[in-house]
CSV table of C-alpha atoms and ligand atoms in Angstrom, one decimal:
chain,number,residue,atom,x,y,z
V,30,MET,CA,142.6,87.8,109.5
V,31,PRO,CA,142.5,90.0,107.4
V,32,SER,CA,142.5,93.8,108.1
V,33,TYR,CA,139.4,95.8,107.4
V,34,ASP,CA,139.8,100.2,107.1
V,35,TYR,CA,136.3,99.5,109.2
V,36,ASP,CA,134.3,97.1,111.2
V,37,LEU,CA,131.1,97.5,109.3
V,38,ILE,CA,129.8,99.7,106.2
V,39,THR,CA,126.2,100.9,105.8
V,40,ILE,CA,124.4,101.9,102.9
V,41,GLY,CA,122.4,104.3,103.4
V,42,ALA,CA,121.5,107.0,105.9
V,43,GLY,CA,117.7,105.9,106.5
V,44,SER,CA,116.2,106.0,110.0
V,45,GLY,CA,117.5,102.0,110.2
V,46,GLY,CA,120.9,102.5,109.3
V,47,VAL,CA,121.7,105.8,110.7
V,48,ARG,CA,120.2,103.4,114.1
V,49,ALA,CA,122.0,100.8,113.1
V,50,SER,CA,125.3,102.3,112.7
V,51,ARG,CA,125.6,104.6,116.1
V,52,MET,CA,124.6,102.0,117.9
V,53,ALA,CA,127.6,99.7,115.9
V,54,ALA,CA,129.6,102.8,117.3
V,55,ALA,CA,128.6,103.0,120.5
V,56,TYR,CA,130.1,99.3,121.3
V,57,GLY,CA,133.3,100.1,120.0
V,58,ALA,CA,132.8,99.3,115.9
V,59,ARG,CA,134.2,100.7,113.6
V,60,VAL,CA,131.6,102.6,111.4
V,61,ALA,CA,131.4,104.6,107.3
V,62,ILE,CA,127.9,104.7,106.7
V,63,CYS,CA,127.0,105.7,103.1
V,64,GLU,CA,124.1,108.3,101.3
V,65,GLU,CA,123.8,110.0,97.7
V,66,SER,CA,121.2,112.3,99.0
V,67,ARG,CA,120.8,113.5,102.5
V,68,VAL,CA,121.1,111.9,106.0
V,69,GLY,CA,118.2,111.5,107.1
V,70,GLY,CA,116.3,108.8,104.3
V,71,THR,CA,112.6,108.9,104.1
V,72,CYS,CA,111.2,109.8,107.1
V,73,VAL,CA,112.5,112.6,107.7
V,74,ILE,CA,113.9,114.4,104.0
V,75,ARG,CA,110.5,113.5,102.5
V,76,GLY,CA,108.4,110.9,104.2
V,77,CYS,CA,106.6,110.5,107.3
V,78,VAL,CA,108.4,114.7,109.3
V,79,PRO,CA,107.3,116.5,105.8
V,80,LYS,CA,104.0,115.0,105.7
V,81,LYS,CA,102.1,115.0,109.3
V,82,LEU,CA,103.4,118.9,109.7
V,83,LEU,CA,102.2,119.0,105.8
V,84,VAL,CA,98.2,117.4,108.0
V,85,TYR,CA,99.3,119.8,110.9
V,86,GLY,CA,99.6,123.1,108.1
V,87,ALA,CA,95.9,121.8,106.2
V,88,HIS,CA,94.0,120.6,109.7
V,89,PHE,CA,93.3,124.2,110.6
V,90,ALA,CA,91.8,124.8,107.8
V,91,GLU,CA,88.7,122.9,109.8
V,92,ASP,CA,89.8,124.3,112.3
V,93,PHE,CA,89.3,127.4,112.1
V,94,ALA,CA,85.3,126.4,110.3
V,95,ASP,CA,85.1,125.4,114.0
V,96,ALA,CA,86.1,128.2,116.3
V,97,ALA,CA,83.1,129.6,114.7
V,98,GLY,CA,81.0,127.0,117.1
V,99,TYR,CA,83.3,127.8,120.4
V,100,GLY,CA,82.1,131.5,119.7
V,101,TRP,CA,85.6,132.9,117.8
V,102,THR,CA,84.8,135.5,115.2
V,103,VAL,CA,88.1,133.9,113.2
V,104,GLY,CA,88.1,137.2,110.1
V,105,GLU,CA,89.3,136.6,107.1
V,106,THR,CA,91.8,133.6,105.9
V,107,ALA,CA,95.3,133.3,103.8
V,108,PHE,CA,96.6,130.1,102.9
V,109,ASP,CA,100.2,130.3,101.7
V,110,TRP,CA,101.7,127.0,99.9
V,111,ALA,CA,104.9,128.7,99.4
V,112,ARG,CA,105.6,130.3,102.6
V,113,LEU,CA,104.4,126.9,104.9
V,114,VAL,CA,106.7,124.7,102.5
V,115,SER,CA,109.0,126.1,103.3
V,116,ARG,CA,109.1,126.1,106.6
V,117,LYS,CA,108.7,122.4,106.8
V,118,ASN,CA,111.9,122.8,104.9
V,119,ALA,CA,112.9,124.6,107.3
V,120,GLU,CA,112.5,122.3,109.8
V,121,ILE,CA,113.8,119.3,107.3
V,122,ASP,CA,117.3,121.4,107.0
V,123,ARG,CA,117.3,121.3,110.8
V,124,LEU,CA,116.8,117.6,111.9
V,125,ASN,CA,119.5,116.9,108.9
V,126,GLY,CA,121.9,118.9,110.6
V,127,ILE,CA,120.7,116.5,113.1
V,128,TYR,CA,120.4,113.9,111.7
V,129,MET,CA,124.7,114.0,111.1
V,130,ARG,CA,126.3,115.0,114.9
V,131,ILE,CA,124.5,112.8,115.6
V,132,LEU,CA,125.9,110.5,113.2
V,133,ARG,CA,129.2,112.4,114.0
V,134,GLU,CA,129.4,112.4,117.5
V,135,ALA,CA,129.0,109.4,117.4
V,136,GLY,CA,132.4,108.9,116.2
V,137,VAL,CA,130.8,107.5,112.8
V,138,THR,CA,132.4,108.8,109.5
V,139,LEU,CA,130.2,109.4,106.6
V,140,LEU,CA,130.7,108.9,103.2
V,141,GLU,CA,128.5,111.1,100.6
V,142,GLY,CA,128.2,109.3,97.1
V,143,ARG,CA,126.6,107.0,95.8
V,144,ALA,CA,127.8,103.5,96.8
V,145,ARG,CA,128.4,100.5,95.5
V,146,LEU,CA,129.9,96.8,96.6
V,147,ALA,CA,133.0,95.9,94.6
V,148,ASP,CA,133.1,92.9,96.0
V,149,PRO,CA,131.2,91.0,99.1
V,150,HIS,CA,133.9,93.0,101.3
V,151,THR,CA,134.4,95.9,98.9
V,152,VAL,CA,132.1,99.4,99.0
V,153,GLU,CA,133.2,101.7,96.1
V,154,ILE,CA,131.9,105.2,96.7
V,155,GLY,CA,133.5,108.0,94.8
V,156,GLY,CA,136.0,106.5,93.0
V,157,ARG,CA,137.7,104.9,96.0
V,158,ARG,CA,136.9,101.5,97.8
V,159,HIS,CA,136.8,101.3,101.4
V,160,THR,CA,137.1,97.8,103.2
V,161,ALA,CA,134.5,96.6,105.9
V,162,GLU,CA,134.4,93.1,107.9
V,163,ARG,CA,130.2,93.8,107.5
V,164,ILE,CA,127.8,95.8,105.5
V,165,LEU,CA,124.9,96.5,106.0
V,166,ILE,CA,122.8,97.7,103.9
V,167,ALA,CA,119.6,99.8,103.8
V,168,VAL,CA,118.7,101.3,101.3
V,169,GLY,CA,115.2,102.1,101.5
V,170,ALA,CA,112.6,102.0,98.8
V,171,TRP,CA,111.7,104.3,96.5
V,172,PRO,CA,108.0,104.9,94.1
V,173,ASN,CA,107.6,102.5,92.4
V,174,LEU,CA,105.2,103.3,88.9
V,175,PRO,CA,103.0,101.7,86.5
V,176,ALA,CA,104.1,101.5,82.6
V,177,ILE,CA,100.9,103.3,81.2
V,178,PRO,CA,101.7,106.2,78.2
V,179,GLY,CA,101.6,109.0,79.8
V,180,ILE,CA,103.0,107.6,83.2
V,181,GLU,CA,106.7,110.6,82.3
V,182,HIS,CA,103.6,113.0,83.3
V,183,ALA,CA,102.9,112.2,86.8
V,184,ILE,CA,104.6,113.1,90.5
V,185,THR,CA,104.8,110.9,93.2
V,186,SER,CA,105.2,112.5,97.1
V,187,ASN,CA,108.1,113.0,96.4
V,188,GLU,CA,107.7,116.4,94.3
V,189,ALA,CA,104.1,116.5,96.1
V,190,LEU,CA,105.8,117.8,99.3
V,191,ASP,CA,108.1,120.7,97.2
V,192,LEU,CA,104.7,121.6,94.2
V,193,MET,CA,105.4,125.5,93.5
V,194,SER,CA,102.1,126.0,94.6
V,195,LEU,CA,98.3,124.6,95.5
V,196,PRO,CA,96.5,122.9,91.5
V,197,GLU,CA,93.0,123.3,91.4
V,198,ARG,CA,92.3,120.2,90.6
V,199,ILE,CA,94.7,116.9,91.5
V,200,VAL,CA,93.8,113.0,90.4
V,201,ILE,CA,96.4,110.1,93.1
V,202,VAL,CA,96.4,106.5,91.9
V,203,GLY,CA,96.5,104.6,94.8
V,204,GLY,CA,94.5,103.9,97.9
V,205,GLY,CA,97.0,103.4,100.3
V,206,TYR,CA,98.8,105.4,102.8
V,207,ILE,CA,99.9,108.0,100.5
V,208,ALA,CA,97.2,107.9,98.7
V,209,VAL,CA,95.4,108.6,101.5
V,210,GLU,CA,97.0,110.8,103.3
V,211,PHE,CA,98.0,112.9,99.7
V,212,ALA,CA,94.1,112.6,99.3
V,213,GLY,CA,93.1,114.5,102.7
V,214,ILE,CA,96.0,117.7,103.0
V,215,PHE,CA,95.1,118.5,99.5
V,216,SER,CA,91.5,119.0,100.1
V,217,ALA,CA,91.9,120.3,103.6
V,218,LEU,CA,93.7,123.2,101.6
V,219,GLY,CA,91.5,123.1,98.7
V,220,THR,CA,92.1,121.6,96.1
V,221,ARG,CA,89.6,119.5,94.8
V,222,VAL,CA,90.7,116.1,94.7
V,223,THR,CA,90.4,113.0,93.0
V,224,GLN,CA,91.7,109.3,94.3
V,225,VAL,CA,91.5,106.4,91.4
V,226,VAL,CA,91.8,103.8,93.1
V,227,ARG,CA,91.7,99.9,92.1
V,228,ALA,CA,90.0,98.2,94.5
V,229,ASP,CA,87.3,98.5,96.3
V,230,THR,CA,87.5,100.8,98.0
V,231,ILE,CA,90.7,102.6,100.4
V,232,LEU,CA,93.8,101.1,101.9
V,233,ARG,CA,93.0,97.4,101.5
V,234,GLY,CA,94.8,94.9,103.9
V,235,PHE,CA,93.5,97.3,107.1
V,236,ASP,CA,90.5,96.5,108.7
V,237,GLN,CA,86.6,96.3,106.4
V,238,ASP,CA,85.2,98.5,109.1
V,239,ALA,CA,87.6,100.9,109.3
V,240,ARG,CA,88.0,101.5,105.3
V,241,ILE,CA,85.1,102.0,104.5
V,242,ALA,CA,84.8,105.1,108.4
V,243,LEU,CA,87.8,106.8,106.8
V,244,ALA,CA,86.5,106.4,103.3
V,245,THR,CA,83.5,108.0,104.1
V,246,GLU,CA,84.3,111.3,105.9
V,247,MET,CA,87.1,111.8,103.2
V,248,GLN,CA,84.0,111.4,101.3
V,249,ARG,CA,82.4,113.9,103.4
V,250,LYS,CA,85.4,115.7,103.4
V,251,GLY,CA,85.2,116.0,99.7
V,252,VAL,CA,87.1,113.6,97.9
V,253,GLU,CA,85.7,111.3,95.6
V,254,ILE,CA,86.9,108.4,95.6
V,255,ARG,CA,87.1,106.5,91.8
V,256,CYS,CA,86.5,103.0,93.8
V,257,GLU,CA,86.9,99.8,91.2
V,258,SER,CA,89.3,101.9,87.8
V,259,VAL,CA,92.4,102.3,87.2
V,260,VAL,CA,93.7,104.6,84.7
V,261,ARG,CA,95.3,103.6,80.4
V,262,SER,CA,97.2,106.0,80.3
V,263,ILE,CA,97.6,109.9,81.2
V,264,GLU,CA,98.0,112.7,77.8
V,265,LYS,CA,99.5,116.3,78.5
V,266,THR,CA,96.7,119.0,77.6
V,267,GLU,CA,96.9,123.1,77.1
V,268,ALA,CA,94.3,122.7,80.7
V,269,GLY,CA,96.6,120.7,82.2
V,270,TYR,CA,96.1,115.9,82.2
V,271,SER,CA,93.6,114.4,80.4
V,272,LEU,CA,93.1,111.0,82.5
V,273,ARG,CA,92.3,108.2,80.2
V,274,LEU,CA,89.9,105.2,81.9
V,275,ALA,CA,89.8,101.6,81.5
V,276,GLY,CA,86.2,101.8,80.4
V,277,SER,CA,85.9,104.6,78.7
V,278,ASP,CA,85.8,107.2,82.0
V,279,VAL,CA,88.4,110.4,80.9
V,280,ILE,CA,89.5,112.3,84.0
V,281,GLU,CA,90.9,116.1,83.3
V,282,ALA,CA,93.6,117.7,86.5
V,283,ASP,CA,95.8,120.6,87.3
V,284,LEU,CA,98.1,117.5,88.9
V,285,VAL,CA,98.2,114.5,88.3
V,286,MET,CA,100.0,112.0,90.9
V,287,TYR,CA,100.7,108.9,91.8
V,288,ALA,CA,100.8,106.3,94.7
V,289,THR,CA,100.9,103.4,94.0
V,290,GLY,CA,103.1,101.1,96.6
V,291,ARG,CA,107.0,101.3,96.0
V,292,ALA,CA,110.4,99.4,95.5
V,293,PRO,CA,113.6,98.5,96.8
V,294,LYS,CA,116.2,100.8,95.6
V,295,THR,CA,118.8,98.0,95.3
V,296,ARG,CA,119.1,98.2,91.3
V,297,ASP,CA,123.3,99.0,90.9
V,298,LEU,CA,124.0,98.0,93.5
V,299,GLY,CA,126.7,95.2,92.9
V,300,LEU,CA,124.5,93.5,95.4
V,301,GLU,CA,123.5,90.0,93.6
V,302,GLU,CA,127.1,89.9,91.3
V,303,ALA,CA,128.4,90.6,94.8
V,304,GLY,CA,126.5,87.1,95.8
V,305,VAL,CA,123.2,89.0,97.5
V,306,ALA,CA,120.3,87.1,96.7
V,307,LEU,CA,117.7,89.4,95.9
V,308,ASN,CA,113.7,88.0,95.7
V,309,ASP,CA,111.5,88.8,92.7
V,310,THR,CA,110.6,92.2,93.7
V,311,GLY,CA,114.0,93.7,94.6
V,312,ALA,CA,114.2,92.7,97.5
V,313,VAL,CA,117.0,91.0,99.4
V,314,VAL,CA,116.2,88.9,101.1
V,315,VAL,CA,117.1,88.6,104.7
V,316,ASP,CA,116.4,86.0,107.2
V,317,GLU,CA,115.0,86.3,111.1
V,318,TRP,CA,117.9,87.5,111.9
V,319,SER,CA,118.9,89.8,109.0
V,320,ARG,CA,120.7,87.8,107.4
V,321,THR,CA,121.1,88.1,103.5
V,322,SER,CA,122.1,85.2,101.3
V,323,LEU,CA,126.0,86.1,102.1
V,324,PRO,CA,126.2,86.1,106.3
V,325,HIS,CA,128.4,88.9,107.0
V,326,ILE,CA,125.7,91.2,104.2
V,327,HIS,CA,122.4,92.3,106.8
V,328,ALA,CA,119.9,94.3,105.4
V,329,VAL,CA,117.3,96.3,107.3
V,330,GLY,CA,114.2,98.8,107.0
V,331,ASP,CA,112.5,98.8,103.6
V,332,CYS,CA,114.5,97.2,101.5
V,333,THR,CA,114.3,94.2,103.1
V,334,ASP,CA,109.6,94.5,102.2
V,335,ARG,CA,109.0,93.1,105.2
V,336,MET,CA,107.1,95.7,107.2
V,337,ASN,CA,107.9,98.3,105.5
V,338,LEU,CA,108.0,101.3,109.5
V,339,THR,CA,110.6,103.7,110.3
V,340,PRO,CA,109.8,102.2,113.5
V,341,VAL,CA,110.6,98.5,112.5
V,342,ALA,CA,113.2,99.9,109.8
V,343,ILE,CA,114.4,101.0,113.8
V,344,ALA,CA,114.0,97.9,115.9
V,345,GLU,CA,115.4,95.6,112.8
V,346,ALA,CA,118.5,97.8,113.6
V,347,ARG,CA,118.5,97.7,117.2
V,348,ALA,CA,118.3,94.1,116.7
V,349,LEU,CA,121.1,93.6,114.9
V,350,VAL,CA,122.9,95.8,116.5
V,351,GLU,CA,122.3,94.0,119.6
V,352,THR,CA,123.1,90.5,118.1
V,353,LEU,CA,126.8,91.9,115.4
V,354,TYR,CA,127.8,94.0,118.7
V,355,ASN,CA,126.3,93.6,121.8
V,356,ASN,CA,127.2,89.6,121.9
V,357,ASN,CA,123.3,89.6,122.5
V,358,PRO,CA,121.5,87.8,120.0
V,359,THR,CA,117.7,89.6,119.4
V,360,ARG,CA,115.0,88.8,117.3
V,361,MET,CA,112.6,91.9,116.1
V,362,ASP,CA,109.3,91.1,116.6
V,363,TYR,CA,106.1,91.7,114.3
V,364,ASP,CA,103.1,90.7,115.8
V,365,ASN,CA,101.3,93.3,117.7
V,366,VAL,CA,103.1,96.8,115.9
V,367,PRO,CA,100.7,99.1,115.4
V,368,SER,CA,100.4,101.8,112.0
V,369,ALA,CA,98.6,104.6,111.5
V,370,VAL,CA,97.7,106.8,108.5
V,371,PHE,CA,97.4,110.5,108.7
V,372,SER,CA,94.5,111.0,107.0
V,373,GLN,CA,91.9,113.4,107.9
V,374,PRO,CA,90.9,111.7,110.3
V,375,PRO,CA,93.5,110.0,111.2
V,376,LEU,CA,92.9,105.9,111.1
V,377,ALA,CA,95.3,103.7,114.0
V,378,THR,CA,95.1,100.0,113.4
V,379,VAL,CA,97.4,97.3,116.3
V,380,GLY,CA,97.0,93.5,115.9
V,381,LEU,CA,94.8,91.0,113.6
V,382,THR,CA,91.9,92.9,111.6
V,383,GLU,CA,88.3,90.7,112.2
V,384,THR,CA,88.9,89.2,108.7
V,385,ALA,CA,92.5,87.8,109.8
V,386,ALA,CA,91.6,87.2,113.2
V,387,ARG,CA,88.6,84.6,112.3
V,388,ARG,CA,91.3,83.1,110.1
V,389,ARG,CA,93.7,82.3,112.6
V,390,TYR,CA,90.7,82.1,115.5
V,391,GLY,CA,87.8,81.1,114.5
V,392,ARG,CA,85.4,82.4,117.2
V,393,VAL,CA,85.9,85.9,118.2
V,394,SER,CA,83.0,88.6,119.8
V,395,VAL,CA,83.3,92.0,117.8
V,396,PHE,CA,83.5,94.8,119.5
V,397,VAL,CA,82.1,98.3,117.7
V,398,SER,CA,81.3,101.8,118.8
V,399,ARG,CA,80.3,104.6,116.7
V,400,PHE,CA,79.9,108.5,118.4
V,401,LYS,CA,80.1,111.6,117.5
V,402,PRO,CA,83.2,114.2,118.4
V,403,MET,CA,82.5,115.6,122.1
V,404,LYS,CA,84.6,118.9,120.8
V,405,ASN,CA,82.1,118.6,116.9
V,406,THR,CA,78.5,118.8,119.0
V,407,LEU,CA,79.3,123.1,119.3
V,408,SER,CA,81.5,123.0,115.4
V,409,GLY,CA,78.5,121.0,114.6
V,410,ARG,CA,81.1,119.3,112.0
V,411,GLU,CA,79.4,116.0,110.6
V,412,GLU,CA,82.5,113.4,111.9
V,413,ARG,CA,82.0,110.3,113.7
V,414,THR,CA,84.5,108.5,115.3
V,415,MET,CA,84.7,104.6,114.7
V,416,MET,CA,86.6,102.2,117.5
V,417,LYS,CA,86.1,98.6,117.0
V,418,LEU,CA,87.9,95.5,118.6
V,419,VAL,CA,88.1,91.4,118.0
V,420,VAL,CA,88.7,89.1,120.8
V,421,ASP,CA,89.6,86.2,120.9
V,422,ARG,CA,86.1,84.4,122.1
V,423,ASP,CA,88.7,81.0,123.9
V,424,THR,CA,90.7,83.0,125.7
V,425,ASP,CA,89.7,86.7,125.5
V,426,ARG,CA,92.4,88.1,124.9
V,427,VAL,CA,92.0,91.5,123.0
V,428,VAL,CA,93.6,90.6,120.0
V,429,GLY,CA,92.7,93.6,117.5
V,430,ALA,CA,91.7,97.8,117.7
V,431,HIS,CA,91.1,99.9,114.8
V,432,MET,CA,90.3,103.9,115.6
V,433,VAL,CA,89.2,106.1,113.1
V,434,GLY,CA,88.7,109.3,114.2
V,435,PRO,CA,90.7,112.8,116.2
V,436,ASP,CA,93.5,111.0,117.8
V,437,ALA,CA,94.0,108.1,117.1
V,438,PRO,CA,97.0,106.6,116.2
V,439,GLU,CA,97.9,109.0,120.0
V,440,ILE,CA,95.4,106.6,121.4
V,441,ILE,CA,96.4,103.7,119.5
V,442,GLN,CA,99.6,103.8,120.5
V,443,GLY,CA,98.4,103.3,124.3
V,444,VAL,CA,96.8,100.7,122.9
V,445,ALA,CA,99.3,98.7,121.6
V,446,ILE,CA,100.7,98.6,124.9
V,447,ALA,CA,97.6,96.1,126.6
V,448,LEU,CA,97.8,94.2,122.8
V,449,LYS,CA,101.7,93.9,123.4
V,450,CYS,CA,101.1,92.9,126.6
V,451,GLY,CA,98.5,90.2,126.0
V,452,ALA,CA,95.5,92.1,127.9
V,453,THR,CA,92.3,90.0,127.8
V,454,LYS,CA,88.4,91.5,127.3
V,455,ARG,CA,88.4,91.9,131.1
V,456,GLN,CA,90.6,94.1,131.4
V,457,PHE,CA,91.0,96.2,129.0
V,458,ASP,CA,87.1,97.0,131.4
V,459,ALA,CA,88.1,96.9,134.4
V,460,THR,CA,90.3,99.8,133.1
V,461,VAL,CA,88.7,103.0,134.2
V,462,GLY,CA,88.1,105.1,131.7
V,463,ILE,CA,89.6,109.1,130.9
V,464,HIS,CA,86.6,111.4,131.2
V,465,PRO,CA,85.4,112.9,129.3
V,466,THR,CA,87.7,111.4,125.6
V,467,ALA,CA,86.5,109.6,123.0
V,468,ALA,CA,90.4,106.7,124.4
V,469,GLU,CA,87.9,105.9,127.2
V,470,GLU,CA,85.3,104.3,124.7
V,471,PHE,CA,88.3,101.8,124.3
V,472,VAL,CA,87.5,100.6,127.5
V,473,THR,CA,83.9,101.4,128.0
V,474,MET,CA,82.6,98.3,125.3
V,475,ARG,CA,79.9,96.3,126.7
V,476,ASP,CA,78.1,94.2,123.6
V,477,PRO,CA,79.5,92.6,121.6
V,478,VAL,CA,78.4,92.7,117.1
V,479,PRO,CA,76.2,90.6,116.5
V,480,GLU,CA,77.2,86.8,114.6
V,481,PRO,CA,77.2,87.7,111.2
V,482,SER,CA,75.4,85.5,109.0
V,483,PRO,CA,77.3,83.1,107.4
V,484,GLU,CA,76.8,84.4,104.0
V,485,GLN,CA,78.4,87.7,105.3
V,486,GLU,CA,80.9,86.4,106.5
N,18,NDP,P1,100.7,101.2,99.5
N,18,NDP,O1,101.5,100.2,98.9
N,18,NDP,O2,100.1,101.7,100.9
N,18,NDP,O3,99.6,101.0,98.9
N,18,NDP,C1,99.3,100.8,97.1
N,18,NDP,C2,98.3,101.7,96.7
N,18,NDP,O4,97.9,101.7,95.3
N,18,NDP,C3,97.3,100.3,96.6
N,18,NDP,O5,96.3,100.9,96.8
N,18,NDP,C4,97.3,99.7,95.4
N,18,NDP,O6,96.2,99.0,95.4
N,18,NDP,C5,98.0,100.8,94.1
N,18,NDP,N1,98.2,100.0,93.3
N,18,NDP,C6,99.6,99.7,93.4
N,18,NDP,N2,99.9,99.3,91.9
N,18,NDP,C7,98.9,99.7,91.2
N,18,NDP,C8,98.9,100.3,90.0
N,18,NDP,N3,99.7,99.3,88.8
N,18,NDP,N4,97.5,100.9,89.0
N,18,NDP,C9,96.6,101.0,90.5
N,18,NDP,N5,96.9,101.4,91.4
N,18,NDP,C10,97.4,100.4,92.3
N,18,NDP,O7,101.6,101.8,99.2
N,18,NDP,P2,102.4,103.9,99.2
N,18,NDP,O8,103.2,104.3,98.1
N,18,NDP,O9,101.0,104.7,100.1
N,18,NDP,O10,103.3,103.3,100.8
N,18,NDP,C11,104.3,102.5,100.5
N,18,NDP,C12,104.9,102.8,101.5
N,18,NDP,O11,105.8,103.7,102.8
N,18,NDP,C13,103.1,101.6,102.7
N,18,NDP,O12,104.0,100.3,102.7
N,18,NDP,C14,103.7,102.0,104.2
N,18,NDP,O13,104.1,100.6,104.7
N,18,NDP,C15,105.1,102.5,104.1
N,18,NDP,N6,103.8,104.4,104.9
N,18,NDP,C16,103.6,103.9,106.0
N,18,NDP,C17,103.4,105.7,105.7
N,18,NDP,C18,102.5,106.1,107.5
N,18,NDP,O14,102.8,104.7,107.8
N,18,NDP,N7,102.1,106.5,108.0
N,18,NDP,C19,102.8,105.9,105.8
N,18,NDP,C20,102.9,106.6,104.0
N,18,NDP,C21,103.7,105.2,103.4
N,18,NDP,P3,95.4,97.8,95.5
N,18,NDP,O15,95.1,97.2,97.5
N,18,NDP,O16,94.8,97.5,94.7
N,18,NDP,O17,96.5,96.5,95.5
C-alpha cells in the first residue's frame, strides 16, 4: 500500500471543508486543508454572516421610526455606513481567527495558496506537492454574471459588502436570495433601489403566496421591482451608469449590482485532467455518498450544486466523515431542509410549496393567515405578515410551512422540527400557542382556504 503525506487533503476552507477536516482529524485522520483566500469561506467571509450583520444594521432605520408610536422621542439619527462596514469587518476577522484556531487545535495542517490536482492523489500548492489517500473538494461557488456589454461595470455581493460609501441609486439585477436581501439592506439605509427581475416576480421556486407577500412588502418600503425585464447593456455615463432594457427602457443608477446566481468554482483545479467528472455547469458530479467519479475523491457543498446552503454543506461534510472515518455509513437527507431569505421583512420556508404539494399529493388543504403583527398597532407601520401551511389531505401531514414577516426564520426553524417528525395538522392544532405571538398562528389556523377552481391551478 502506498504511503501518503496525509490521509485527507481538503481543498477549500469554507463551512463544508472545515467541518469535514476537523471531524476527520478528530477521528484520527492526518488532515491538511488548502485555502487560497481566507479560512471561513463564503458564509463567514463574504456571505451569510456579513450580510446578516448588515441586515441588522439596516433594520434600525425602521426601529427608530416605530419607537415614536411607543412614546419615544428618538431625536435626530445619523447613519455611518463606513463605521458599520468596519465593525462588520472586525467581526469577520474575529470569526476568521476562531476558524483558524479550530483547525489548529484539531491538528489540521493549513496549506495556504491556490491548490490544484497534479494527479489523482497529489495536490500542488505554492509549488509544493502533497499526497493524500483521499481528497475532498469543497471549493464553493462564485457569482455568475451574464455576458452582456458593459457587465464589467457591475459589482456583485462580494463588493457590495465592502462599499466605501452608499450609492444614492442602485439597480440590482436578479430575483433570488441575494438580490432580495441586498435590496432590503440598501433600501432601508436610504438608497433608491430598483430591482430588475426577469421572471413574473421575485424568488422563483418559493411558494407563490410567499413570493407575492414579500414583493408587496418590499414595494411598500420603496423598492421598485421591475418584473419581466431583462438588461441588454450597461453603459458608463458621466453621472453613473445607464442600463438599457429589452424594449427601449433605460434606467439610470449610481451603482449596478448583479445577483444572477452562482457557479461552482471548479475551474483550473485540475479536476477533469485527474478524472473527476464535472457537469455542464461545472459542478462536481457526486453520488448520494458525495463520491465523485473517482472513488477516493469526494465533494461537498456549493461546488456540487445540490442544495446551496451552509448548513447543508456542513451536514454533507458530517455524513461523509461519518462514512469514511467512523465506520458509520451516513447519507445526507435533503427532505424538509428549512431556509430563509433575510429580506425585509424576512421570508422562511420548510417543505413543499403549494404547487409542489399538489403535484406530489394531489389533494391538499391550504391554510393561510394574513395579519398586522401586534407591534405594528402602536407603531402604525403598514407591514403585514403572511403564514401558510400546506397539508396532505390523505395523511393529514403538514408538508409545507411558509412565512413572510418579522422573525420568520426563527419561527420556521421550530416548525421544521415538526415537519421532520412528520407532524399532522391535528398535532399542530393540539399544540397550545404562546400568546401573544405571531408564531401561535401556526397552531390556530382552523379553516382551509377554498379550493382553487381548475382553471386557477
Ligand atoms: P439564485 O439562484 O437564488 O437567483 C438567481 C436570480 O438571478 C434568479 O432570480 C434568476 O432568475 C436570475 N438570473 C439568472 N441569470 C440571469 C440573467 N442572465 N439575467 C437576469 N437574471 C438572471 O442566486 P443568488 O445569486 O441570489 O444566490 C446564490 C445561491 O446562494 C442561492 O442558490 C442560495 O442557495 C444561496 N444563498 C442563500 C442565502 C440564504 O440562505 N439566506 C442567502 C444568499 C444566497 P430566474 O429565477 O428567472 O432564473
